[in-house]
Each structure stands twice: as structure tokens, then as C-alpha cells.
PDB file of C-alpha atoms in Angstrom:
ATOM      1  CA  UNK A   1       0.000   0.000   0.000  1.00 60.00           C
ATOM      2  CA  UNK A   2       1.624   3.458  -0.922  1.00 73.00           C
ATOM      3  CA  UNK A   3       1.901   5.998   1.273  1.00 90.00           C
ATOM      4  CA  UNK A   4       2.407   9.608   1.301  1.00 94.00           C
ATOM      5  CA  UNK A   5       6.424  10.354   2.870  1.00 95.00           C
ATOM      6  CA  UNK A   6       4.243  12.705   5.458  1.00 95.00           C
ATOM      7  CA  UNK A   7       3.114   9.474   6.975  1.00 94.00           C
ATOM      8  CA  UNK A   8       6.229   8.027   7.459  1.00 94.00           C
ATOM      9  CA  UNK A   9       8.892  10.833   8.272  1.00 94.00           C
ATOM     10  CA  UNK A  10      10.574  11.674  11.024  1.00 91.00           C
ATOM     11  CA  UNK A  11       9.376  15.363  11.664  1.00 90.00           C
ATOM     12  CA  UNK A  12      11.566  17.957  13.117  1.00 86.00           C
ATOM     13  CA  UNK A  13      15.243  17.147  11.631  1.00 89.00           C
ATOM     14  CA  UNK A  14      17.804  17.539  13.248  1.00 93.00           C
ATOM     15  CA  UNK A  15      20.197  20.779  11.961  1.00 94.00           C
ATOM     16  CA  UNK A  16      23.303  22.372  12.208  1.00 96.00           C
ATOM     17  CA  UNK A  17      25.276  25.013  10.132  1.00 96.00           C
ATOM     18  CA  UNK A  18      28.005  24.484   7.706  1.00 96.00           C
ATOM     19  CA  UNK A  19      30.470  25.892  10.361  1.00 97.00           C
ATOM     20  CA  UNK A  20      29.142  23.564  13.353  1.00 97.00           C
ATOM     21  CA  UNK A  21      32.485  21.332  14.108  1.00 97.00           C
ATOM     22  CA  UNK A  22      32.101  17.667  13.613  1.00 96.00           C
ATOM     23  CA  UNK A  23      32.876  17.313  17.237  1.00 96.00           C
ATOM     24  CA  UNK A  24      29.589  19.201  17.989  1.00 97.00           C
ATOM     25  CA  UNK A  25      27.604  17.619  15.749  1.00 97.00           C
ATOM     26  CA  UNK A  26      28.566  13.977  16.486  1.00 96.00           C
ATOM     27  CA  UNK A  27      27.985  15.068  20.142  1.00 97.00           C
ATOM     28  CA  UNK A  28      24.325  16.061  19.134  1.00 97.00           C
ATOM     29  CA  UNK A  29      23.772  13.138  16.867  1.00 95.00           C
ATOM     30  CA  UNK A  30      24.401  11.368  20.156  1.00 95.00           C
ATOM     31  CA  UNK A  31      22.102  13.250  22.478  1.00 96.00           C
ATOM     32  CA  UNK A  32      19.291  12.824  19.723  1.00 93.00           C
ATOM     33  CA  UNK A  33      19.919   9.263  18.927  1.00 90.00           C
ATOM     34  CA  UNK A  34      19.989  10.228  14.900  1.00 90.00           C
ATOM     35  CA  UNK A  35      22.243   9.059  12.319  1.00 90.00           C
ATOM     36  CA  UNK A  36      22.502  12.445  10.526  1.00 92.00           C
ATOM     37  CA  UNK A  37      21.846  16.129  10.643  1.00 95.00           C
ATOM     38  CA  UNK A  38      20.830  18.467   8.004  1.00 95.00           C
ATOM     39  CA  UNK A  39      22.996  21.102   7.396  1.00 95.00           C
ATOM     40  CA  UNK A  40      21.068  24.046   6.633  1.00 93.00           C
ATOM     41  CA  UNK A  41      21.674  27.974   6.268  1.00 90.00           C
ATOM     42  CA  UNK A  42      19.416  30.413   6.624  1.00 87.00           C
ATOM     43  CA  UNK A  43      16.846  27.855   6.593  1.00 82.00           C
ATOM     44  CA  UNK A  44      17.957  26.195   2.969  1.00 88.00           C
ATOM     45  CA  UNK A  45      18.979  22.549   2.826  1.00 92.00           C
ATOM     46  CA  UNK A  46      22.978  22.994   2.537  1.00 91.00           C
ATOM     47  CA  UNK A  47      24.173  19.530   2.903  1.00 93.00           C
ATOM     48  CA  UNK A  48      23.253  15.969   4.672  1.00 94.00           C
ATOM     49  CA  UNK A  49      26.083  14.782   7.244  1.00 95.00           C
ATOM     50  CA  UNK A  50      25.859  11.352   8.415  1.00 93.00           C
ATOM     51  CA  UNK A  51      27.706   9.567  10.678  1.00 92.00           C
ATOM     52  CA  UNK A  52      29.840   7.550   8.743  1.00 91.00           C
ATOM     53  CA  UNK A  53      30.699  10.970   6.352  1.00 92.00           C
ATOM     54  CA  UNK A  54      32.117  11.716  10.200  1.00 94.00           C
ATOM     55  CA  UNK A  55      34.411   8.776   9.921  1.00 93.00           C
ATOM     56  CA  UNK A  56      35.364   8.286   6.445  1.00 91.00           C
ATOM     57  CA  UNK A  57      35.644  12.120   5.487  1.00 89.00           C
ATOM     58  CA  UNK A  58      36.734  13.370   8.758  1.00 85.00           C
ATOM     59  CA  UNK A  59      37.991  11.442  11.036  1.00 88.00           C
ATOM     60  CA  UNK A  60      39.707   8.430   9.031  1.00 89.00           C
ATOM     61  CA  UNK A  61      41.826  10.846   6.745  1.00 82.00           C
ATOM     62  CA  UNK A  62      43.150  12.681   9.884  1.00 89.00           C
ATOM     63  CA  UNK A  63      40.963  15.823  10.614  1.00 88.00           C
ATOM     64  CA  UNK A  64      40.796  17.096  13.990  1.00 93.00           C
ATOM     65  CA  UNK A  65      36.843  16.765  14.601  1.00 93.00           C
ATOM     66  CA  UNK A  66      36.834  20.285  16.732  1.00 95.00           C
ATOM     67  CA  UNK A  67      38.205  22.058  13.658  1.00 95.00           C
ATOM     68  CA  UNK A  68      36.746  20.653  11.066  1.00 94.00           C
ATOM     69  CA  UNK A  69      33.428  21.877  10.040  1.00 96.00           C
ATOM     70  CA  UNK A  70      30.297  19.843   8.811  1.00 96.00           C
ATOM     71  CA  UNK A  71      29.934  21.953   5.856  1.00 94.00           C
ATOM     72  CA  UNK A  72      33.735  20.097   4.436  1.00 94.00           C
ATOM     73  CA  UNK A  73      32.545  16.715   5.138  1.00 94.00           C
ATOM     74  CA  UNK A  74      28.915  16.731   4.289  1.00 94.00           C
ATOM     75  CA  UNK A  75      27.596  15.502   1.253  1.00 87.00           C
ATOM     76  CA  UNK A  76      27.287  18.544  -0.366  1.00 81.00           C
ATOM     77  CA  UNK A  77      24.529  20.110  -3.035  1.00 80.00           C
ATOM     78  CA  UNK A  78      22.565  19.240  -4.991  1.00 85.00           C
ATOM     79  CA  UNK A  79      21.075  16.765  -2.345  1.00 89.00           C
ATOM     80  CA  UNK A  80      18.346  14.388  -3.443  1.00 93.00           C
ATOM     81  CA  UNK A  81      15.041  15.365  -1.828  1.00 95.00           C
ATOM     82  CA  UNK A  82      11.423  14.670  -1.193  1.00 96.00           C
ATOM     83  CA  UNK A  83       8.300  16.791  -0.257  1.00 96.00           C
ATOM     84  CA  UNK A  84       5.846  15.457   2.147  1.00 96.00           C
ATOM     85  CA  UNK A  85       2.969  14.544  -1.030  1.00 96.00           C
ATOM     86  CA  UNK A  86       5.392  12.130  -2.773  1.00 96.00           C
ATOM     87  CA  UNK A  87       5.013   8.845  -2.291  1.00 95.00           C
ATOM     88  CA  UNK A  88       6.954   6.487  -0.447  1.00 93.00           C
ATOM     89  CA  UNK A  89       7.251   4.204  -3.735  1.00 93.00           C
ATOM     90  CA  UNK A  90       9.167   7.425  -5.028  1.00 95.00           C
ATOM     91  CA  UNK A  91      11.003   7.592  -1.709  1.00 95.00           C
ATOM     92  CA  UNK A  92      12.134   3.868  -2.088  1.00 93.00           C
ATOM     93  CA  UNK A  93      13.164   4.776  -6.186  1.00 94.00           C
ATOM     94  CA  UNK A  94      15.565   7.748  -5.050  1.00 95.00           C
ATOM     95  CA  UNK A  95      16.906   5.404  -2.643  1.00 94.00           C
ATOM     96  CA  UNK A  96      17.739   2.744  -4.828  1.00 94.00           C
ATOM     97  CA  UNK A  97      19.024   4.736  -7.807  1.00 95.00           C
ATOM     98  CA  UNK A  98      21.266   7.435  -5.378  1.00 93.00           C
ATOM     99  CA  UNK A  99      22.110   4.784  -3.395  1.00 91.00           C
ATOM    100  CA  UNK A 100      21.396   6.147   0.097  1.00 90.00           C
ATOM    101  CA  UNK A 101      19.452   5.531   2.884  1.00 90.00           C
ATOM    102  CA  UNK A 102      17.781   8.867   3.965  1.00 92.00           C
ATOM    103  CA  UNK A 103      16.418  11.850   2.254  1.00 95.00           C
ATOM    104  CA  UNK A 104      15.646  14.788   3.750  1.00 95.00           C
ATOM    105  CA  UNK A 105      11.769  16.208   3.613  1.00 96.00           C
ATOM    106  CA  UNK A 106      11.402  19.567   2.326  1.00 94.00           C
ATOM    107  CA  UNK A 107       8.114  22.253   1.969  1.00 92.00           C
ATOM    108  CA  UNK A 108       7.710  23.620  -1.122  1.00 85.00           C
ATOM    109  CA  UNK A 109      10.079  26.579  -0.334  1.00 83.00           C
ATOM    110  CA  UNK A 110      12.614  23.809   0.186  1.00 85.00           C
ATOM    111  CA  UNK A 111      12.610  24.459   4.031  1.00 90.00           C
ATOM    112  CA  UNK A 112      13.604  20.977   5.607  1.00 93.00           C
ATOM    113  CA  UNK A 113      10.547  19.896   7.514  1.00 94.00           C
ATOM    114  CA  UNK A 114      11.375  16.037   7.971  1.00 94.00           C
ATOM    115  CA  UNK A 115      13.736  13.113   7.274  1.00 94.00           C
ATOM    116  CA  UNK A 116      12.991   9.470   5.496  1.00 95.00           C
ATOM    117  CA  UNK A 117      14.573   6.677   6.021  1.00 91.00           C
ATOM    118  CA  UNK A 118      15.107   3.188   4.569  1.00 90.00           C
ATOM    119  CA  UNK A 119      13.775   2.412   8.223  1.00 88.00           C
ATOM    120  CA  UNK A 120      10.680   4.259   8.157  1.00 89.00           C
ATOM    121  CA  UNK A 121       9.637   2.874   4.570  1.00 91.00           C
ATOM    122  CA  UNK A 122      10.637  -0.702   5.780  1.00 87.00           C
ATOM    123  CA  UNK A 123       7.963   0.174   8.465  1.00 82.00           C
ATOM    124  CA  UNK A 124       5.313   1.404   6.667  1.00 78.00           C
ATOM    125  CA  UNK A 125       5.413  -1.737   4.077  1.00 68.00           C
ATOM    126  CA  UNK A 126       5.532  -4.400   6.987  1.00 60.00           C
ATOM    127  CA  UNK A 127       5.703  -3.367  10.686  1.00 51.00           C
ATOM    128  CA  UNK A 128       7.118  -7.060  11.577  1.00 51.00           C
ATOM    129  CA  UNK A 129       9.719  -6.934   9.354  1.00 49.00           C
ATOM    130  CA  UNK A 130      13.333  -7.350  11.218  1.00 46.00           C
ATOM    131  CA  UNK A 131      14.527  -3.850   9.728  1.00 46.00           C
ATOM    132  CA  UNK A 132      11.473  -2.323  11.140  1.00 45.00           C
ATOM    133  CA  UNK A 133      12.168  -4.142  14.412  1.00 47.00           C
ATOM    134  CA  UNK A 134      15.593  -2.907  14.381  1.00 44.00           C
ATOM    135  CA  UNK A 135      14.464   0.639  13.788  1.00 47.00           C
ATOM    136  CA  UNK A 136      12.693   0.854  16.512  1.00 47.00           C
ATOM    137  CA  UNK A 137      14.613  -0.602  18.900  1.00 49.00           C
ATOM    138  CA  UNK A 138      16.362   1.200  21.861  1.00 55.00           C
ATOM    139  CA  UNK A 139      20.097   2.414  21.392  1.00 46.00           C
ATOM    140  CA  UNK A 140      22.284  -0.408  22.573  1.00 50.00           C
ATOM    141  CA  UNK A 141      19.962  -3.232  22.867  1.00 42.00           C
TER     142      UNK A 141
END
């Protein structure tokens, strides 16, 4: 059954600004048990940093996390995105062909007002599947 990405989103993304250090915003990924931020400016979608752009684009080629900024290791524009009307059988098609497994929600003035992930879709087709089990599961467990 399709769905509209509105259903299935996490609202209220996470954000930082392109000159955030990574240190901060790994430290914030942690208190808000996400995977990634969106780096925004001004309100506009900059960038998408997820954790592992922290390891292999900051950390693992030597940066020093407290002065490196997000806006050097994030994947930068044009990032793929979805509005809240599309579907989540257009959500699951970006995936696939970008080869990622979030996109960030955005209004139609491209303000970022949610995030999908391979999680939530895997959710929304089959609640007992064991990636939905593992998305919802506690931090650690």
C-alpha cells in the first residue's frame, strides 16, 4: 500500500550550520539518537552529514573533529530530496538509484521539515519486518 512520505517521516530534523564542528555535531547526533543532521543555512537545505561521512571524510583521513566543520565533510549540493505529497514508492526509487538511505523532507520553499529513512519505509510496508524491528529498537539493545 503506498503511502504519502508525510506518513512516514521523522518530523523535526535535526540541523546544524556548515560551520558547526564535527565534534559538535557527532555530540548532538548522540544526544538525539539520529544518524545524521541536516545542514542548513538560513533555513535552505545545505548539505546531509551522516555519521559515517564523520568517519570516512573526517575522522579516518586525519581531521581534527573540533576544527573541522560539517559543511567540508557533508555531502554537499545538490542533495536528493522529497516533499511530504510524494510517495513512499518514489522515496524507495531515489533510494535505490542514489544509493542512500535517507532523504531529507522539504516544503515547497525547500525548508527541511522532515527526514525518510530506509527504516521508516521498511515500516510502513511491513511493521514485523526485522529492519522495522531494528528501527525501533532502543540504542544499545
Amino acid at each position: 500500500m503506498t503511502r504519502r512520505v508525510r506518513d512516514v517521516m521523522s518530523p523535526a530534523p535535526v540541523a546544524v550550520e556548515p560551520m558547526t564542528t564535527v565534534s559538535r555535531a557527532a555530540r548532538l547526533m548522540r544526544e538525539e539518537d539520529v544518524g545524521d543532521v541536516l545542514v542548513t543555512y538560513d533555513c535552505d537545505l545545505f548539505g546531509v552529514l551522516t555519521d559515517r561521512d564523520i568517519v570516512l571524510r573526517g575522522v579516518a583521513d586525519g581531521g581534527d573533529p573540533d576544527a573541522t566543520t560539517v559543511g567540508s565533510v557533508c555531502t554537499p549540493p545538490p542533495v536528493v530530496t522529497l516533499g511530504p505529497d510524494d510517495t513512499t514508492d518514489r522515496a524507495a526509487e531515489l533510494m535505490r538509484h542514489h544509493a542512500v538511505r535517507r532523504i531529507p523532507v522539504v516544503d515547497h520553499g525547500g525548508v527541511p521539515v522532515g527526514v525518510v529513512s530506509l527504516g521508516d519505509l521498511a515500516a510502513a510496508d511491513d511493521p514485523h519486518s526485522a529492519l522495522a524491528d531494528i528501527s525501533r529498537a532502543e540504542p544499545g539493545h
